[in-house]
Tab-separated table of C-alpha atoms in Angstrom:
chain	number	residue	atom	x	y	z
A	146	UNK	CA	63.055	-134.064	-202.546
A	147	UNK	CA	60.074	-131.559	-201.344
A	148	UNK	CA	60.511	-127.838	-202.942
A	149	UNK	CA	61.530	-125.602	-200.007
A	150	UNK	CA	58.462	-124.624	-197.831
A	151	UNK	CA	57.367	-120.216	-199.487
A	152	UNK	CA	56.356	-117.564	-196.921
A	153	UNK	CA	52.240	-117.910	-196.869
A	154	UNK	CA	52.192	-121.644	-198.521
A	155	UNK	CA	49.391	-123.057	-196.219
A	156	UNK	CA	50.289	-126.214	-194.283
A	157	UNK	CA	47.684	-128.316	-195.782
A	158	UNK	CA	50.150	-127.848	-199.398
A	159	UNK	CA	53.125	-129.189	-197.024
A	160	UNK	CA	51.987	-132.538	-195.539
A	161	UNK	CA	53.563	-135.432	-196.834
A	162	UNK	CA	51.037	-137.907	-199.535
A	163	UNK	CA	51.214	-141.028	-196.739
A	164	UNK	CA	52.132	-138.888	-193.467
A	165	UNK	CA	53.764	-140.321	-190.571
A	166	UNK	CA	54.309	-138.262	-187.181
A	167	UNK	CA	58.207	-138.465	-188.135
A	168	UNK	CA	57.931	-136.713	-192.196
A	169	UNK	CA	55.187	-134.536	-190.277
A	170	UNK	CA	57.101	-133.268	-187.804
A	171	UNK	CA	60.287	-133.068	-190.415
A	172	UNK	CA	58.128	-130.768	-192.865
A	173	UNK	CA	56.788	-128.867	-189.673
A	174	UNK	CA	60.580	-127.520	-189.558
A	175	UNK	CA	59.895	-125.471	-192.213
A	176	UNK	CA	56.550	-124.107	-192.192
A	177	UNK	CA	56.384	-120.618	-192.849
A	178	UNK	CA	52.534	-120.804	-193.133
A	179	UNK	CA	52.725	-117.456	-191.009
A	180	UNK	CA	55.145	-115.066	-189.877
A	181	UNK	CA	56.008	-116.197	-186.741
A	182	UNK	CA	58.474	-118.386	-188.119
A	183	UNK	CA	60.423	-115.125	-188.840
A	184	UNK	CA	60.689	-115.154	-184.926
A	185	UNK	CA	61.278	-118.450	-183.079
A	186	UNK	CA	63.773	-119.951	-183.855
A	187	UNK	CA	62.669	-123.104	-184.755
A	188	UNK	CA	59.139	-125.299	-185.103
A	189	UNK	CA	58.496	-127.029	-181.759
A	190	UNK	CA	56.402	-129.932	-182.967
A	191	UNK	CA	54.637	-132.413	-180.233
A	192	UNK	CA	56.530	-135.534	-178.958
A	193	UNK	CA	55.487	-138.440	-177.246
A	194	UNK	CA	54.078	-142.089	-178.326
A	195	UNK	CA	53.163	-142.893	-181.647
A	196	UNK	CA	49.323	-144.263	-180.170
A	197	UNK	CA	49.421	-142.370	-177.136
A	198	UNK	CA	45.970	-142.753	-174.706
A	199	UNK	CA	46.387	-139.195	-173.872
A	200	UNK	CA	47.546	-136.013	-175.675
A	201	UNK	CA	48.033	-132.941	-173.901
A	202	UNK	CA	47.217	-129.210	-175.929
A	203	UNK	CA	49.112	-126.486	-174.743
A	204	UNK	CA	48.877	-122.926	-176.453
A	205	UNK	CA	52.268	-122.364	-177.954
A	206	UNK	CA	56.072	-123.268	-177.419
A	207	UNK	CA	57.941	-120.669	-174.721
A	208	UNK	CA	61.357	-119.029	-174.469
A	209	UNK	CA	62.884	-122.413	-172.977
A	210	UNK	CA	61.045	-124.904	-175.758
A	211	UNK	CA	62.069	-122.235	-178.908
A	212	UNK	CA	65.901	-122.900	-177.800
A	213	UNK	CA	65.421	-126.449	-176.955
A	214	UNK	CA	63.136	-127.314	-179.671
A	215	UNK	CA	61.238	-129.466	-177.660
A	216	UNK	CA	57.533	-128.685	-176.462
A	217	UNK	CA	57.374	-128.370	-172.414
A	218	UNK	CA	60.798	-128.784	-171.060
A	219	UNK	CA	60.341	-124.772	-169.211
A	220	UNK	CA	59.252	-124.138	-165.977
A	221	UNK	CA	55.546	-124.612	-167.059
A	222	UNK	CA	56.720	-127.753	-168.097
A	223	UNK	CA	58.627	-128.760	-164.983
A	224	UNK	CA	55.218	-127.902	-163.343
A	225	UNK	CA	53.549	-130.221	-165.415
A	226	UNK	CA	55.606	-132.781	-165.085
A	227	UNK	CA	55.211	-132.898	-161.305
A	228	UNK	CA	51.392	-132.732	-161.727
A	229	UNK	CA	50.947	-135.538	-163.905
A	230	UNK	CA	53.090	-137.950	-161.380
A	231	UNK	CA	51.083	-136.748	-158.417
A	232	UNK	CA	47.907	-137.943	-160.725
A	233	UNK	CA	49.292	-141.253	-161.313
A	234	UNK	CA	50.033	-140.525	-165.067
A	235	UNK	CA	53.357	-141.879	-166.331
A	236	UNK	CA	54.257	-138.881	-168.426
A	237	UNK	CA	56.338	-140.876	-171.224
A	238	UNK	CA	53.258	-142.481	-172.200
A	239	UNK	CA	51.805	-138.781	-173.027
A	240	UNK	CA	52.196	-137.195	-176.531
A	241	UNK	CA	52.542	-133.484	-175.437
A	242	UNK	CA	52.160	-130.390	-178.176
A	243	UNK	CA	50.652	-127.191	-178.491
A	244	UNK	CA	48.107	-125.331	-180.971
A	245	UNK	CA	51.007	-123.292	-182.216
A	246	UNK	CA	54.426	-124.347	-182.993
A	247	UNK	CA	56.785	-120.982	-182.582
A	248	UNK	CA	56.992	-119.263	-180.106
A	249	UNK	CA	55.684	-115.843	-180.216
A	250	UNK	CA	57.129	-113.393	-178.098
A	251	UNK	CA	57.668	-109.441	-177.441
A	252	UNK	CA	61.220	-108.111	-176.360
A	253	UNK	CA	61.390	-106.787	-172.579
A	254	UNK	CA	64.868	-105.422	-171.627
A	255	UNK	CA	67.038	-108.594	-172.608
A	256	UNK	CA	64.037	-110.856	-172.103
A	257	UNK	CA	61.500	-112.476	-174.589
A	258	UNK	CA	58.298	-111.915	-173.277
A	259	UNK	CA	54.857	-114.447	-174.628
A	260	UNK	CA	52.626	-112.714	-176.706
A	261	UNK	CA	49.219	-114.431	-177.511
A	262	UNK	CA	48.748	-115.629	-181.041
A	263	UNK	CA	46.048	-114.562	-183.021
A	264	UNK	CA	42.818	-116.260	-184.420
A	265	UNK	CA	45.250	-116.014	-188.026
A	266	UNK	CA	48.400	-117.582	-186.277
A	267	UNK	CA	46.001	-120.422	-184.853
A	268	UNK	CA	44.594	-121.083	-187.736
A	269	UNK	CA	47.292	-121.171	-190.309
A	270	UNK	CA	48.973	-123.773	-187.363
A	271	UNK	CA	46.055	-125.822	-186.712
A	272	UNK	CA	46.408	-128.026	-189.628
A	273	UNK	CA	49.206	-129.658	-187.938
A	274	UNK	CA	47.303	-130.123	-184.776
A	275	UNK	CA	44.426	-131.762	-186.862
A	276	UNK	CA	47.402	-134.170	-188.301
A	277	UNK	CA	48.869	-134.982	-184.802
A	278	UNK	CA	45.294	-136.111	-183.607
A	279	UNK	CA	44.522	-137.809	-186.795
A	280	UNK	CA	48.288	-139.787	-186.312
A	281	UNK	CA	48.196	-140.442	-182.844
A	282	UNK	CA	44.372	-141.333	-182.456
A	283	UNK	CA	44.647	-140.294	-178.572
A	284	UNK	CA	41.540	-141.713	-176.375
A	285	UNK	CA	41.410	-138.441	-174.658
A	286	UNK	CA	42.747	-135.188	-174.861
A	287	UNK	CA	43.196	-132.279	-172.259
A	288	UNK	CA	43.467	-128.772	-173.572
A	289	UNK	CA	45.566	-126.827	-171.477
A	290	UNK	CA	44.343	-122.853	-171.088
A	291	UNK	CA	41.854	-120.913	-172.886
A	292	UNK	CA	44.161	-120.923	-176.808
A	293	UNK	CA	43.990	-124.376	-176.771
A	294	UNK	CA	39.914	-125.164	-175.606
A	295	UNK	CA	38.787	-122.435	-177.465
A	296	UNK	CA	40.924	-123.454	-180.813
A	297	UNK	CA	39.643	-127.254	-180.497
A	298	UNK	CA	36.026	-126.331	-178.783
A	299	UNK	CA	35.270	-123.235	-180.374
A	300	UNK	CA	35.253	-119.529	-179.605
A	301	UNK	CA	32.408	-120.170	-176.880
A	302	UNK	CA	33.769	-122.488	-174.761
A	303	UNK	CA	35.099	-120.804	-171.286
A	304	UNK	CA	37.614	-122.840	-169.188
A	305	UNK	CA	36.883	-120.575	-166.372
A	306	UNK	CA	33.117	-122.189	-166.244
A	307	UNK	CA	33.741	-125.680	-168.107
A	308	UNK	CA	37.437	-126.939	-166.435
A	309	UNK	CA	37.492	-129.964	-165.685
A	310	UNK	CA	33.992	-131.252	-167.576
A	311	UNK	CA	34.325	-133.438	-170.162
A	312	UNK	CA	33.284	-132.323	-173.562
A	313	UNK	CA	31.425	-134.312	-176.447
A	314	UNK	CA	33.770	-134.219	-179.312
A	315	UNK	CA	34.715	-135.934	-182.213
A	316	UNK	CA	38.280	-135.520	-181.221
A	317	UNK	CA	38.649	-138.146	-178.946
A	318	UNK	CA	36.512	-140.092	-176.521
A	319	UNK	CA	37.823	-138.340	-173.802
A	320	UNK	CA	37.912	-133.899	-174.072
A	321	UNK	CA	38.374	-132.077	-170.999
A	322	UNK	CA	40.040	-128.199	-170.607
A	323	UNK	CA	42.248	-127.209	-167.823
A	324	UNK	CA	44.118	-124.517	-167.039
A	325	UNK	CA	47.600	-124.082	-168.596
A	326	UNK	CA	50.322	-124.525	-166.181
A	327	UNK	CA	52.395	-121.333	-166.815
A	328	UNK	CA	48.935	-119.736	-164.684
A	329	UNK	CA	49.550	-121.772	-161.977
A	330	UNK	CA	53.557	-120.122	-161.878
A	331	UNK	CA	51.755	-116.838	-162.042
A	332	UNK	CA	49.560	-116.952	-159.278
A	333	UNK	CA	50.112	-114.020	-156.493
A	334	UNK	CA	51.763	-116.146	-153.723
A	335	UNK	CA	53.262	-119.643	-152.778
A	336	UNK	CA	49.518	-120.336	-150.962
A	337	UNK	CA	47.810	-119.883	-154.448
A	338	UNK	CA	49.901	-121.672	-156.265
A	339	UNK	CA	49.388	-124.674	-153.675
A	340	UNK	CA	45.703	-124.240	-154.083
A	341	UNK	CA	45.787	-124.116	-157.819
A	342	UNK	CA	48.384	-126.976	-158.055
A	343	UNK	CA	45.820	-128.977	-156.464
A	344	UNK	CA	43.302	-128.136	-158.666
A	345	UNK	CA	45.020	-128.723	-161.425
A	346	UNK	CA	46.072	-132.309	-160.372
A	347	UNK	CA	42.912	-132.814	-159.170
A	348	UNK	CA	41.414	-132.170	-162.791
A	349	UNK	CA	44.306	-134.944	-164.304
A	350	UNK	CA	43.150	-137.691	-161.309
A	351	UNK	CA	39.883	-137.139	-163.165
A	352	UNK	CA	40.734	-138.167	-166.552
A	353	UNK	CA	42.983	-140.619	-165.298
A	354	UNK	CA	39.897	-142.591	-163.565
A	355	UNK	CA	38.219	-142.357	-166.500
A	356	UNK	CA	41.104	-143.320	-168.710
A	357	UNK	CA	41.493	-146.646	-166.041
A	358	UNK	CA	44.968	-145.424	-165.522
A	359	UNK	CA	46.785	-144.154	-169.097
A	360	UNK	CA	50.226	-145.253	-167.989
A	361	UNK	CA	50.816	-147.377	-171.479
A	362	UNK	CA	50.878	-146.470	-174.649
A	363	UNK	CA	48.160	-147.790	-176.931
């Protein structure tokens, strides 16, 4: 039996000799490769198809997924779940995670509040990322909001000027950003959110064409 994941011990120590998404997502339960672990109250690891065509990158697990302990089952998820029908994109076929897997938050009255992780939370978490991607072998990915682009496309990249371009990457065939759907909740009326909704579905039809459709799993 594995010794008992120590406050610090970097991920890459953690992952099973012959990994499988299943002992992955097992040992994932108790990283403590940072201290947000201290926080959430539990890993949120990705789900979805073992050879999924598409992956979807969010930033980090919310208030919703940290009690669940599944990744996008909030409102943002909800949201995201509409969009990808109104694109044609069966979303069982989709392996869905984020860059980091607890959620970090900040109290507000009885409320927990997001915080953004930092470049050290990202990148004590990415390792697991870089083991989803090397599992699943998805033939494209979308990185939803600026975390997620700029923690698989570098620092540089701006989703604000590059959404909805696809990227040359050794990560998949297919890399395209988007914005995260938790910005399309936030947007100032019901009329914004209508015209970002549509933009954001808009940006899925896109890699859906070029995927041919990724309603099956590979």
């Amino acid at each position: 039996m594995p010794s008992k994941p120590k406050p610090g011990e970097p991920v890459p120590d953690l992952l099973p000799d012959q990994p499988t998404l299943d002992n992955v997502a097992e040992t994932a339960r108790g990283c403590k490769a940072c201290d947000l672990y201290k926080r959430g109250t539990q890993t949120v690891f990705g789900e979805g198809p073992k050879r999924a065509a598409l992956m979807l990158v969010g930033e980090q697990p919310g208030d919703a997924e940290d009690v669940a302990g599944h990744p996008f089952v909030g409102p943002a998820g909800k949201l995201l779940d509409r969009a990808l029908e109104e694109a044609g994109i069966d979303r069982k076929a989709v392996y869905v995670t984020n860059v980091v897997k607890h959620f970090k938050w900040e109290p507000r009255g009885k409320r927990r509040i997001h915080a953004k992780p930092n470049a050290a939370e990202i990148g004590a978490c990415r390792p697991w990322l870089e083991t989803e991607i090397a599992l699943v072998r998805p033939h494209a990915i979308v990185c939803l909001g600026a975390t997620a682009a700029q923690a698989l496309l570098g620092k540089t990249f701006r989703v604000s000027r590059q959404r909805g371009e696809f990227v040359e990457s050794s990560l998949a065939p297919l890399v395209i950003a988007t914005v995260h759907p938790s910005s399309i909740l936030r947007a100032r009326d019901d009329e914004s959110r209508r015209q970002e909704m549509e933009r954001f579905v808009a940006d899925l039809r896109k890699l859906a064409g070029a995927l041919g459709r990724p309603t099956k799993t590979g």
